[in-house]
Every structure is written in structure tokens, then in C-alpha cells.
Coordinates of C-alpha atoms in Angstrom, one line a residue:
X1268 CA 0.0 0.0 0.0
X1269 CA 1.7 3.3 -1.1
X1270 CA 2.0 6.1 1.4
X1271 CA -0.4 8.3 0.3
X1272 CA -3.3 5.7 0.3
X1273 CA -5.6 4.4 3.3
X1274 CA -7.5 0.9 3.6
X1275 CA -11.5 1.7 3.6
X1276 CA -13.2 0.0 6.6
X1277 CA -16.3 -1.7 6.5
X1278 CA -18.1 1.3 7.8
X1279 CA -16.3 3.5 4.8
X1280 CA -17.7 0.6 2.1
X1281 CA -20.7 0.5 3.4
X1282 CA -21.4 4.7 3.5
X1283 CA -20.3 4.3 -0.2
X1284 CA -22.6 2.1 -1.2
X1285 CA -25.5 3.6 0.2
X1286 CA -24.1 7.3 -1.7
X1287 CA -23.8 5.5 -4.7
X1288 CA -27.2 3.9 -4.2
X1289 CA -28.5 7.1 -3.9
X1290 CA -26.9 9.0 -6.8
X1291 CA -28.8 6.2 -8.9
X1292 CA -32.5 6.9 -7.5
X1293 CA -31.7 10.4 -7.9
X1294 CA -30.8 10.2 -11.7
X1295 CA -33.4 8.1 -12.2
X1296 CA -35.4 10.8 -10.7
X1297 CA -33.6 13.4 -12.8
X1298 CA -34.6 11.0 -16.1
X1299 CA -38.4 11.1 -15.2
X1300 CA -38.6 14.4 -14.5
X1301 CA -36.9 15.4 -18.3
X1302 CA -39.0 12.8 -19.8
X1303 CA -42.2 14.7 -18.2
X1304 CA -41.1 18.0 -19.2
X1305 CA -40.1 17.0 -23.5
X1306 CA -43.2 15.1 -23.0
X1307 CA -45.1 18.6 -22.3
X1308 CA -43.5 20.7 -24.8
X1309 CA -44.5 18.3 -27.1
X1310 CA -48.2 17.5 -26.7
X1311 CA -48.3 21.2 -25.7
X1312 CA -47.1 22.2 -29.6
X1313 CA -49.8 19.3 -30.4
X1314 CA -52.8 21.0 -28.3
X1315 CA -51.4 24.3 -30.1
X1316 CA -51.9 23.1 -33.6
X1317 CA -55.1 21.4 -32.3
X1318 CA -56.7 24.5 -31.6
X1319 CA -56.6 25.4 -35.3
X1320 CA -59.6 26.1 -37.3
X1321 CA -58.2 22.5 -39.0
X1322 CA -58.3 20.7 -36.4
X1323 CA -60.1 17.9 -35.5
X1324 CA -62.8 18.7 -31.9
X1325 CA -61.3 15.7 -30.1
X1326 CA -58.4 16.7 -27.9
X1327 CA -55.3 14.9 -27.1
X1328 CA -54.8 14.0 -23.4
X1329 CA -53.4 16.4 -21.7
X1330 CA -49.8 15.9 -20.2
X1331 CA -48.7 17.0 -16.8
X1332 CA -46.9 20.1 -16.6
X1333 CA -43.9 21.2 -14.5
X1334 CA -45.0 23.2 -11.1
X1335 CA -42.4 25.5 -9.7
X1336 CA -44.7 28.0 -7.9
X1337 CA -44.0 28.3 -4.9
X1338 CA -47.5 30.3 -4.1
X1339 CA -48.9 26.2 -5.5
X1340 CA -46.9 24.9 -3.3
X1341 CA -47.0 26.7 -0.2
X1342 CA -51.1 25.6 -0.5
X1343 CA -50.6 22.2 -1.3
X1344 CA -48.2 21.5 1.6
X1345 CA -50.6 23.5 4.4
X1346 CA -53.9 22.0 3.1
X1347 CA -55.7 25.5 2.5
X1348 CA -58.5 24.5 0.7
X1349 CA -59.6 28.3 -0.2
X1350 CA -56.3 28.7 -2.2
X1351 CA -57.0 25.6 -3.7
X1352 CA -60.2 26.7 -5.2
X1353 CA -59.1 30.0 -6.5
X1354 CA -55.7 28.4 -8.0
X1355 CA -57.7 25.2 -9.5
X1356 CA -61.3 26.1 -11.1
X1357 CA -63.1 24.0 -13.3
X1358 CA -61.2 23.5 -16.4
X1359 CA -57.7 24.2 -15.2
X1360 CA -54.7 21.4 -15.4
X1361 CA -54.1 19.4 -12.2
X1362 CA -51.8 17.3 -13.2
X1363 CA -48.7 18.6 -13.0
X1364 CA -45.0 17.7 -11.5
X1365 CA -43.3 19.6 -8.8
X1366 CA -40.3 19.2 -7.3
X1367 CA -39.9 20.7 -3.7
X1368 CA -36.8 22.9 -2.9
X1369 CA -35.4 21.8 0.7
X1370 CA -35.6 18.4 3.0
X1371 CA -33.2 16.8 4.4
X1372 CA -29.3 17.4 3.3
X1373 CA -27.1 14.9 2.8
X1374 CA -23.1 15.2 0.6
X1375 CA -23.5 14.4 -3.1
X1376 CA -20.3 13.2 -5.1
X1377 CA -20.3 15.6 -8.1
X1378 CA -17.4 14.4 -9.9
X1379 CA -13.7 14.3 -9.8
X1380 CA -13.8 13.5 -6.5
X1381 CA -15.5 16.5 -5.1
X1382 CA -18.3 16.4 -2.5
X1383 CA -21.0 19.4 -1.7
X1384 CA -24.0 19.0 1.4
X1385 CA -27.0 18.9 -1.0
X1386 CA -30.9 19.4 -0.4
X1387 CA -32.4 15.5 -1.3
X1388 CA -35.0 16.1 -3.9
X1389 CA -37.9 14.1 -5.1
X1390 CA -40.5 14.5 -7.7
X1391 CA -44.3 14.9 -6.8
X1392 CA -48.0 15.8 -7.9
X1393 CA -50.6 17.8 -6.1
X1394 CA -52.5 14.2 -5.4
X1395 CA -49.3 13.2 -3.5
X1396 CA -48.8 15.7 -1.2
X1397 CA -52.3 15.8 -0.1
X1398 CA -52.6 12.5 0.3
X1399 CA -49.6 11.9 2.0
X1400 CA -50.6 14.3 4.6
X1401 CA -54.7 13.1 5.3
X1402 CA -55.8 16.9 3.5
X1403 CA -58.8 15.0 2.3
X1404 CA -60.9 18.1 0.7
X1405 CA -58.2 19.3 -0.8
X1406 CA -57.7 16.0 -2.4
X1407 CA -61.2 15.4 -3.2
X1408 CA -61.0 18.8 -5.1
X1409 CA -58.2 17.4 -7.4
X1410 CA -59.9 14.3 -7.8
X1411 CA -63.2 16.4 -9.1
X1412 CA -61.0 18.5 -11.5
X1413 CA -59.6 15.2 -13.2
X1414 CA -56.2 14.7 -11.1
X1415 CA -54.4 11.7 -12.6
X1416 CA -54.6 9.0 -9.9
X1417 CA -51.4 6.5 -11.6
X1418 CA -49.4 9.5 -11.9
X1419 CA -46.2 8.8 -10.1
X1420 CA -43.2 10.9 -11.0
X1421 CA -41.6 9.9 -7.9
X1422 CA -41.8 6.3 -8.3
X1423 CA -44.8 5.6 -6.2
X1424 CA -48.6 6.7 -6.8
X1425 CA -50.1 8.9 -4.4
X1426 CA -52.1 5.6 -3.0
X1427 CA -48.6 4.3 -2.4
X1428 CA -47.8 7.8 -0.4
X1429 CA -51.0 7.5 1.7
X1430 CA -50.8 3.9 3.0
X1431 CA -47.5 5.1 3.8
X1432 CA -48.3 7.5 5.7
X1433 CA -51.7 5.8 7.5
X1434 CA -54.7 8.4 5.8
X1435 CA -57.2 5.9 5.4
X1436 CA -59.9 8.5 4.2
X1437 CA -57.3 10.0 1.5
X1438 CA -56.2 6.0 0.4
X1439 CA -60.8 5.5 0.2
X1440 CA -61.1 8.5 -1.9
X1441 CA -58.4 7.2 -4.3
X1442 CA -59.5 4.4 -4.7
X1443 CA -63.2 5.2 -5.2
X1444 CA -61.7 7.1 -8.3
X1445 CA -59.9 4.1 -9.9
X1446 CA -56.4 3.7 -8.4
X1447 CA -55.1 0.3 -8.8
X1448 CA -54.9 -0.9 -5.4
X1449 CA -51.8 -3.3 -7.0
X1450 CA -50.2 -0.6 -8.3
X1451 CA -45.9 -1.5 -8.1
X1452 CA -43.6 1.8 -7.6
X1453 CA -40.4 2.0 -8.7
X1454 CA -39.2 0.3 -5.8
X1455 CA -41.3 -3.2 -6.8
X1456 CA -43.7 -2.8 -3.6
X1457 CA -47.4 -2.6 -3.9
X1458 CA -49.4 -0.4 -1.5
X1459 CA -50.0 -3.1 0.9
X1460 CA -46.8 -3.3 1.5
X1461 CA -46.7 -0.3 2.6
X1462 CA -48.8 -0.7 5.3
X1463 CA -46.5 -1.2 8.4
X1464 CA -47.7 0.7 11.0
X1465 CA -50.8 0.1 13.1
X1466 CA -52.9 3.1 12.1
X1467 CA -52.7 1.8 9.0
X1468 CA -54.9 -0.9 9.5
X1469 CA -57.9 0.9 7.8
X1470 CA -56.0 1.6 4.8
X1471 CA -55.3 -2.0 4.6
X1472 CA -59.2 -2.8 4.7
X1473 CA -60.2 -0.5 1.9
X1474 CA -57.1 -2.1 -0.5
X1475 CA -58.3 -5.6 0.3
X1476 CA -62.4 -4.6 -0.6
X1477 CA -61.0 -2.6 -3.8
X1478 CA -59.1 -5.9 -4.9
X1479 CA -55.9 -5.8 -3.3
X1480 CA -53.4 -9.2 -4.4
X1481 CA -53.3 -10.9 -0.5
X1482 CA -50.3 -12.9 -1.7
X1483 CA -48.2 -10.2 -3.5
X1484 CA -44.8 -10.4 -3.9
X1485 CA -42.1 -7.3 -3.6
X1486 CA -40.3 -7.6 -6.6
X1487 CA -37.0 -7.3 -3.9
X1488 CA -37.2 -9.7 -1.5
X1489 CA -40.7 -11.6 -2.6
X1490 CA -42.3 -10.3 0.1
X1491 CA -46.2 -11.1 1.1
X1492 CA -47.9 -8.6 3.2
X1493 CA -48.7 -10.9 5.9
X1494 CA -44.2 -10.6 5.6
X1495 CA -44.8 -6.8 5.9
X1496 CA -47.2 -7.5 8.9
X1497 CA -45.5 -10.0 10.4
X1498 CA -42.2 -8.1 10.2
X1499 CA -43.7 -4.9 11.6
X1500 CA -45.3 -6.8 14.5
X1501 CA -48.9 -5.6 13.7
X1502 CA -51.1 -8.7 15.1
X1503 CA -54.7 -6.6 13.2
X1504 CA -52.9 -6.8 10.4
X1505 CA -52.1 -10.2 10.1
X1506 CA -55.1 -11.7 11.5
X1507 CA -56.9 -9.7 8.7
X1508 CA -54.5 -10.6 5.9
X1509 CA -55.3 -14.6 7.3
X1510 CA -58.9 -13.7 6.8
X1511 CA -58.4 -12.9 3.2
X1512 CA -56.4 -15.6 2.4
X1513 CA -53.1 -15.0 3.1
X1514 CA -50.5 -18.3 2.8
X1515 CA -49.4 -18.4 6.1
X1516 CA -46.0 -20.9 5.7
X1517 CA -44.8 -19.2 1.9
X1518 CA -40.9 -18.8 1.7
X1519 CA -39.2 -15.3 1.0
X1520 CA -36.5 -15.3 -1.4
X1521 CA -34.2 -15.7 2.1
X1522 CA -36.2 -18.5 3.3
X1523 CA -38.2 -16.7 5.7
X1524 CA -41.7 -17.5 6.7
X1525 CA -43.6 -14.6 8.1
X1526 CA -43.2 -16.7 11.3
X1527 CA -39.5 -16.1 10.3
X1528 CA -39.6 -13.1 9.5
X1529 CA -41.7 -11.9 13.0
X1530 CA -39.1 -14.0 15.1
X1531 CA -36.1 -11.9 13.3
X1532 CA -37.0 -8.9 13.4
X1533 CA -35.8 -7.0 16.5
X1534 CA -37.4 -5.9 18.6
X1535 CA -37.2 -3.3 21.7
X1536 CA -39.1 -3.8 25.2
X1537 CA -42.2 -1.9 24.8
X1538 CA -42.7 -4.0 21.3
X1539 CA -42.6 -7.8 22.8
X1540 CA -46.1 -7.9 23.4
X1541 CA -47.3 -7.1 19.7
X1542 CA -44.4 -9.4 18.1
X1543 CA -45.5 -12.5 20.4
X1544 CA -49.2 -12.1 19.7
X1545 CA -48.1 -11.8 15.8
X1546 CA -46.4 -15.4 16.7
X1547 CA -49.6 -16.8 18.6
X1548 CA -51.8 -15.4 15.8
X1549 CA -49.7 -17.4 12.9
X1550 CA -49.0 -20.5 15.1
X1551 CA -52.6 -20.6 15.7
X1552 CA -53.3 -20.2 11.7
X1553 CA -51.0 -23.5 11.3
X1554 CA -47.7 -21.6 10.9
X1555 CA -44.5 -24.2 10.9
X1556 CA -42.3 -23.9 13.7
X1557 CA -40.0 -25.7 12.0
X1558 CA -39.0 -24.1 8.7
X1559 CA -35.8 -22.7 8.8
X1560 CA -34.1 -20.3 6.5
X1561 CA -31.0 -20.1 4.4
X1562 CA -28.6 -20.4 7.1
X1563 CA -30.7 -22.7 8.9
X1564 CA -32.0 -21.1 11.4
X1565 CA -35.6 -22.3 13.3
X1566 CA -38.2 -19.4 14.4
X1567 CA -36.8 -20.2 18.1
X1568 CA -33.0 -19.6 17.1
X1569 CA -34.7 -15.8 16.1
X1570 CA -36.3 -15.6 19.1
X1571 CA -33.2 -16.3 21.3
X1572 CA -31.4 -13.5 19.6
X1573 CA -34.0 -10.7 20.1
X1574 CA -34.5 -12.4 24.0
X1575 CA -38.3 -12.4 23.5
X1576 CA -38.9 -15.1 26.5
X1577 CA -43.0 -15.2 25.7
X1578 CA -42.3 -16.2 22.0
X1579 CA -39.5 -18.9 23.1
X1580 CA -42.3 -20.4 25.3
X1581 CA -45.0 -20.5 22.6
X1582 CA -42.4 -21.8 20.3
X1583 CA -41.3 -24.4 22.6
X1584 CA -45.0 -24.9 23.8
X1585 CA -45.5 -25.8 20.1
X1586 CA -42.5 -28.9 19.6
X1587 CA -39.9 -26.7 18.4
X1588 CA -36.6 -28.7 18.5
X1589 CA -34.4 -27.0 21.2
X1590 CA -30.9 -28.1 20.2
X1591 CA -31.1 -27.8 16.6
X1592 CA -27.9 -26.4 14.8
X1593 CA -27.7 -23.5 12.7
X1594 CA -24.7 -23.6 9.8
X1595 CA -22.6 -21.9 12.1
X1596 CA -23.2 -24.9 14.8
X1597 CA -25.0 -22.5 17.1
X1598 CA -27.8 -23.7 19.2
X1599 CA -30.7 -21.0 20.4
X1600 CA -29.1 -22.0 23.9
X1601 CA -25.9 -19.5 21.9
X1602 CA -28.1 -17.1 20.8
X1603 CA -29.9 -15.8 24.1
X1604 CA -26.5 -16.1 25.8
X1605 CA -24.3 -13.9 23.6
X1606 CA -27.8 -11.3 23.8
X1607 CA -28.2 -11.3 27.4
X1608 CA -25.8 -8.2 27.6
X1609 CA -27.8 -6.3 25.4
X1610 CA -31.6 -7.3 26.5
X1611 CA -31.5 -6.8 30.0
X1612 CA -35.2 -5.5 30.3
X1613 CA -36.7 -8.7 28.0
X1614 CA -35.9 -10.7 31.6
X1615 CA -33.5 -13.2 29.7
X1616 CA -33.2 -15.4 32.1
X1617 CA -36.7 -16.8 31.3
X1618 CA -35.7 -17.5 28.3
X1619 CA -32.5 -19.3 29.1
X1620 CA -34.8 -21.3 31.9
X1621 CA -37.5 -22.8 29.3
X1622 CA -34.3 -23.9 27.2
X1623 CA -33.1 -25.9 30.1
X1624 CA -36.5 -27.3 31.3
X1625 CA -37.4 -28.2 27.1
X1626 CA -33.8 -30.5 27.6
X1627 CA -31.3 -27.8 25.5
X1628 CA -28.1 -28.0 25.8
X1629 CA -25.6 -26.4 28.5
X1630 CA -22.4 -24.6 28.3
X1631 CA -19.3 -26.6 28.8
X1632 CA -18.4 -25.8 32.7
X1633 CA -14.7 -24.8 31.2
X1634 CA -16.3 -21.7 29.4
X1635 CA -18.7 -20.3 32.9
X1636 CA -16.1 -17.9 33.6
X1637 CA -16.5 -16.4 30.1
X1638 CA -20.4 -16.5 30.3
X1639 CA -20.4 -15.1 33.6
X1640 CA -18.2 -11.8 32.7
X1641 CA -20.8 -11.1 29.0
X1642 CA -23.8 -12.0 31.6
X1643 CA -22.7 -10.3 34.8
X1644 CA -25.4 -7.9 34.8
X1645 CA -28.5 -10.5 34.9
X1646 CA -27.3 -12.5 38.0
X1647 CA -30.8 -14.4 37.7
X1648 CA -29.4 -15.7 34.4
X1649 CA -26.5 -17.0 35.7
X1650 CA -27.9 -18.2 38.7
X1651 CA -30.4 -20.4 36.3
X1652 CA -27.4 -21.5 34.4
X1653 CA -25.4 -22.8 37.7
X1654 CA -28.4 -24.4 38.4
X1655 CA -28.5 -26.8 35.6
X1656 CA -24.9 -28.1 37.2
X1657 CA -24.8 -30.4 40.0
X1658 CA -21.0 -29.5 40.6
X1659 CA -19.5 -26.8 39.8
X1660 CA -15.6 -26.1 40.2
X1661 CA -15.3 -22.5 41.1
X1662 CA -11.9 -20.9 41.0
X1663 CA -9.9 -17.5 40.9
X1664 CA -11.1 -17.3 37.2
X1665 CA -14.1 -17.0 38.2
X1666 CA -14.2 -13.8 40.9
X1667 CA -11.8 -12.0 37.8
X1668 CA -14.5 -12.6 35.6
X1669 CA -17.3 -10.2 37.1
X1670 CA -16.9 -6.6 36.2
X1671 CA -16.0 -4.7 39.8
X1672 CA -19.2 -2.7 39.2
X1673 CA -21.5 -5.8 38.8
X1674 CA -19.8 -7.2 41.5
X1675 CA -21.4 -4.2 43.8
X1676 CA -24.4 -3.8 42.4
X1677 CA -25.1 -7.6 42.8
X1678 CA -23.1 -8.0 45.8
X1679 CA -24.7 -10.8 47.6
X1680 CA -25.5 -13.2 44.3
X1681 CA -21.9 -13.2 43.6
X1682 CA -20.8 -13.7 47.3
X1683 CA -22.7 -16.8 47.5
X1684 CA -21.3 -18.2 44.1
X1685 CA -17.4 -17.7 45.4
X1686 CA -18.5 -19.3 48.4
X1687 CA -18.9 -22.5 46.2
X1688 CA -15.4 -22.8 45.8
X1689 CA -14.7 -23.7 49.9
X1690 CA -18.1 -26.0 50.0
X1691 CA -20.1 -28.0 47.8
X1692 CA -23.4 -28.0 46.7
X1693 CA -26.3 -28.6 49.3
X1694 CA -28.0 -31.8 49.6
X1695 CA -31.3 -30.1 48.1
X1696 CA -30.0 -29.1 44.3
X1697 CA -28.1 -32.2 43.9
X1698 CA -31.6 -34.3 44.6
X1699 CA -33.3 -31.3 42.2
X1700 CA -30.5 -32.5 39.6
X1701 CA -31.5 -36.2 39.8
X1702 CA -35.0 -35.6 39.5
X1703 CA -33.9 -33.6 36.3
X1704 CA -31.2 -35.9 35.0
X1705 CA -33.9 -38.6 34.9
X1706 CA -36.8 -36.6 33.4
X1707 CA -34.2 -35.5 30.9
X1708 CA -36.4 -33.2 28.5
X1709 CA -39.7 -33.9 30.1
X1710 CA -38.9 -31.5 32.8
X1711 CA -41.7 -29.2 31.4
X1712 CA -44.6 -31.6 31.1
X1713 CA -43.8 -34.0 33.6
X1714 CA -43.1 -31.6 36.9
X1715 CA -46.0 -29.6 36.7
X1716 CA -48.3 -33.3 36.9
X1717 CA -46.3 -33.8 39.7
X1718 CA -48.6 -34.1 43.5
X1719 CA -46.3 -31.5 44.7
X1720 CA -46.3 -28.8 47.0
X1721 CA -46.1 -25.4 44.4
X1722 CA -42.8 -24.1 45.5
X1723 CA -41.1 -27.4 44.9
X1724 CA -42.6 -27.2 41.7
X1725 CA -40.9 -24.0 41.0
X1726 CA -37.6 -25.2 42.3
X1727 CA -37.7 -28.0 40.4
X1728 CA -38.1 -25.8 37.3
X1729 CA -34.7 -23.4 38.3
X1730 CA -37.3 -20.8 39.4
X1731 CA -35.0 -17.7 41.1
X1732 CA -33.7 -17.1 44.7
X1733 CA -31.1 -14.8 44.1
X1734 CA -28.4 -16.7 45.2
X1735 CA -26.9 -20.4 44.9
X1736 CA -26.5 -22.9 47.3

């Protein structure tokens, strides 16, 4: 490597490609918007010479011209309807192209290796902004005075723009003046797939009663909408989507089931409840727990990673297989454990427990140490862990392990674990680990049966004390 050169990092590569992805739409973009405008002059010249005494009555359609008012603009983009009127009467052209000055700024390579900050542009119609932004009257009004409803300069029609942006009312009105409710924007996804938020729910009724395809595919990533659904964890969604038909086990082009694709996704606290009833809603449709993806990972190995304990349990509840390998020989019993740092708040030691009860298996005792340092601030997973052990050798390795500040902040747990290493375990695990060894994987379905007082239950199941003994 010469002096005066530098490696890119993966970060660097990255950046690029997503510039150079971006110069691409935006010359596209540029493209369309000349091809509008030598389209206009044209038919323009045409609708000149039509007007002739020669000329024959019928007129030519009329093309959409180029907007750059910014008085048009100001009244499309604040909805005033009074405007509106005055700057569209009866007879006047709606359909034109504008392309709105400002947004957000991002650098633009401009050749010969120079860079400049740069306002993003895209092209747009008077349909799309007030769609996009629920200005329903004002909408209606451009429908009334002819308002081309498959224009889409900017690669999607303004149905596209307001499933997108959840205004049910502007996405009826649309589509009670012919927009093709499978209409495919430049970016190959129809307007149900556009649907991924839950106040779009509504928008997704009217598509589906104006003939919306239940099973179409993203030209991308083959992508149902029950995919979208599933993938934005939106349980009306799906469960309407089921209702119209929807396959509820069809492949993606990586494999992924919507069950899948739910189950990857991730996924912060406050959203576990809506991905999980996604899972119970597609489980109970006859969803396959098994089907696993191009790397050959199950639904469960997904729900490890994102620590969503409530989906492992119906997952498990359902037969998935516990210790089934990915390519890269990784067990869901991997997955939660290399997370456990990260999802704190999704209670990961729940997870881990159902693993242990459904017979997964557990970490080889040499590598504790190294578990116990990346888990150090969930005690209750590590105590669930040791608890799976009916020895344990516990050693200097083992007190250097745990971060000073967990050590504090946990100060009793961890006392009681380094107190292992002088005694050994009490009489009570090592009969819990018997009753365990011999139930193997029927932990879960045999223990609860079990004429047992409740809290031995529980015990029996590595239910938390926060400590060890």
C-alpha cells in the first residue's frame, strides 16, 4: 500500500454504497422528471396546432406540466382549501410535477472527486402531497377537477404515499376514483406493503375490498404482506390478511416464513407484546415452527437472539426442537447467551430457563467464567445457568470474571457463588438435579403433573432465589 493511500473499513464501504445507491435513485429521478417536461412541450405544440380552425374537436390528453410556484406549493403543503379553489377552477390542469426545494441534506459526489452537502429532492404531484398528509378536501377537489390517480413521477402513486403515511380516508377516496390498489412503484412494492404501521390498518381494509393481491410479492425480496405484517409486528394486520387468504408458511426469497420473518425482526421492550401475539396469531393459523431459513436457522433460534422469553415459550410450547444447529453450529441455547448483555429488560433469564427445562443444551463448565463476565449484569441468568450443574468447580477465574461494578451492584449473588469454591453443593439441588437428570427433556410436562407442593414445583423448574446454594 503506497504512502499516500488508506484501507477503507467496512463502515467506509458501506457509506459508499449507500451514496452510490443514492446517486442512482436520484438520476433516475432526474430522467423522469426530463422525460415529463419533453413530453409537455410536445403535446403542448400538439394541443397548439389542435386548436386550429383545421383541427379535429377531439383533444389529445393532456400531459402533466412542470409546477415550480411556490404560491402552489405553499397551498398544497398546508392544506388551505380556499387557495385551492381560486388556484384550480373548473377547467384548469391538475396534473402537473413539482419538485420541492429543501428536505433533508445529505453530501453528493459531483465528480472528480468532489463532494458538496445537498438538499435531497424528489418528484411529486398535487394528489401526493395531499394524500400523504390526510388533506382529504383538498384531495377530493383534485380528484373532481380530473387529477391523474397512476401518476407517479416519484416512483410511487399517491395511493402508495397514503398507505405510507396511514390516511385511510385519503387512500378511500383514491380508490373510489380508480387507483389500482396493485399498483408497483419503482421500488417493486405494492401499497400493501406499505402498510406497516398500526394506524394503517384501515387503509389496509379499503385495499383488500378494492381488490388488493393478499399474496403479493415485492419484486425485492418476494415479500407477502402478511411478511410486511409480520415483520412490523402488527397482530390486526395479520389476522386480517389470514382472513383474506393470506399463505401463512410461503418462503421469501431468504427463506423466511412470516413466522420467520416476526421472530427476526428486533425488537425493543415496549414492542414484545405485539411481536409475540403476531407469533400466537400465525401459530394458531397453522404456521411451521420448523421451517428454517437459508442459514438454517428455526423461528426459536430468532427468538433467542432478540431475548423475546413469551415467543421462546410458545415456540417451545409448540415442539420446536431445542438443540437444533444453525450452519454456524450455534444452538438457540448460543443465541440468548451472547444477547443477554444487550436485553437486560426482555428478563433473559426466562428464556435461558425454558431452554433448560425443554432439555437444551448447557455450556461446557470450562467456558462459565466467560459466560459469567458477558452475563454479569443479569445474576438471575447465571444463577439459572449454575443451576443446571450439580457440581460446579469454582476458582480464581471465576471472581476476575465479574466486572468490579456488577460485583457491587449484585453483591450478595456473587458472594454466594465464590462461596462454592470452599463447600459444595447442598444436599437439596443435587436431589433437584437427579430428579432432572432422569426426566431429561420432560422437565416441562412431567413436573407440573407432579402431587407437589407449588414451590417445589418451581424449584424443580430453576425458578430464582437470588443466590446459589
Amino acid at each position: 500500500m503506497s504512502r499516500g493511500s488508506f484501507a477503507f473499513t467496512p463502515t467506509a464501504l458501506r457509506s459508499l454504497a449507500v451514496d452510490a445507491e443514492m446517486l442512482e435513485r436520484q438520476r433516475h429521478s432526474r430522467q423522469t422528471a426530463a422525460s415529463y417536461r419533453g413530453y409537455m412541450l410536445k403535446k403542448e405544440a400538439r394541443e397548439r396546432a389542435a386548436r386550429r380552425p383545421s383541427a379535429p374537436s377531439a383533444a389529445a390528453p393532456v400531459p402533466p406540466a412542470v409546477c415550480q410556484d411556490p404560491v402552489v406549493q405553499n397551498a398544497l403543503y398546508t392544506g388551505d382549501m380556499e387557495v385551492l379553489q381560486q388556484l384550480f377552477p373548473k377547467g384548469v390542469r391538475v396534473n402537473m410535477v413539482i419538485e420541492p426545494q429543501g428536505g433533508d441534506m445529505r453530501w453528493m459526489a459531483e465528480g472528480d472527486g468532489l463532494w458538496s452537502l445537498t438538499y435531497e429532492q424528489e418528484l411529486t404531484t398535487p394528489l401526493h402531497i395531499t394524500a400523504s398528509r390526510g388533506f382529504s378536501e383538498c384531495l377530493g377537489l383534485l380528484l373532481q377537477r380530473g387529477a391523474d390517480v397512476e401518476l407517479a413521477p416519484g416512483g410511487n402513486t399517491a395511493l402508495h404515499e397514503a398507505c405510507e403515511d396511514c390516511q385511510p380516508e385519503c387512500a378511500k377516496l383514491l380508490l373510489l376514483h380508480g387507483a389500482n390498489a396493485n399498483a408497483v412503484s419503482e421500488e417493486g412494492l405494492m401499497p400493501l406493503h406499505l402498510c406497516t404501521q398500526p394506524q394503517s390498518l384501515e387503509c389496509s381494509k379499503y385495499l383488500l375490498q378494492y381488490g388488493a393481491a393478499i399474496n403479493g410479492r415485492t419484486v425485492d425480496e418476494d415479500d407477502t404482506p402478511l411478511h410486511t405484517a409480520a415483520r412490523s409486528g402488527l397482530p390486526e394486520h395479520a389476522e386480517l390478511y389470514l382472513r383474506y387468504g393470506a399463505q401463512v408458511d410461503r418462503p421469501n426469497d431468504e427463506g423466511l416464513t412470516p413466522l420467520n420473518a416476526a421472530c427476526a425482526q428486533p425488537q425493543d421492550a415496549t414492542q414484545l407484546e405485539r411481536y409475540f401475539r403476531v407469533c400466537q396469531i400465525l401459530i394458531g393459523a397453522g404456521a411451521n415452527v420448523h421451517t428454517m431459513d437459508q442459514d438454517r436457522r428455526t423461528p426459536l433460534h430468532m427468538a433467542c437472539k432478540n431475548a423475546n422469553p413469551d415467543i421462546v415459550e410458545l415456540l417451545l410450547a409448540n415442539g420446536a426442537c431445542v438443540n437444533d444447529m444453525d450452519y454456524g453450529g450455534e444452538a438457540p441455547m448460543h443465541n440468548i447467551l451472547k444477547a443477554v448483555c444487550y436485553k437486560i429488560s426482555h428478563q433473559p433469564e426466562r428464556v435461558v430457563r425454558a431452554l433448560l427445562n425443554h432439555g437444551s443444551i448447557r455450556v461446557w463448565p470450562g467456558a462459565l467464567p466467560m459466560v459469567m463476565k458477558h452475563c454479569s449484569e443479569s445474576p438471575l441468568t447465571i444463577e439459572v445457568l449454575l443451576n443446571a450443574y450439580s457440581r460446579l468447580k469454582v476458582t480464581d477465574s471465576w471472581v476476575e470474571a465479574v466486572p468490579p461494578e456488577s460485583y457491587q451492584a449484585h453483591k450478595d449473588f456473587y458472594d454466594s457463588v465464590f462461596a462454592l469454591a470452599q463447600t459444595s453443593r447442598s444436599l437439596q439441588h443435587l436431589c433437584r438435579c437427579k430428579i432432572r437428570t432422569f426426566l431429561e427433556g420432560r422437565v416441562h410436562s412431567v413436573v407440573p403433573k407432579l402431587n407437589l407442593p407449588t414451590f417445589l414445583k418451581n424449584y424443580l423448574l430453576l425458578d430464582y432465589r437470588g443466590y446459589v446454594h
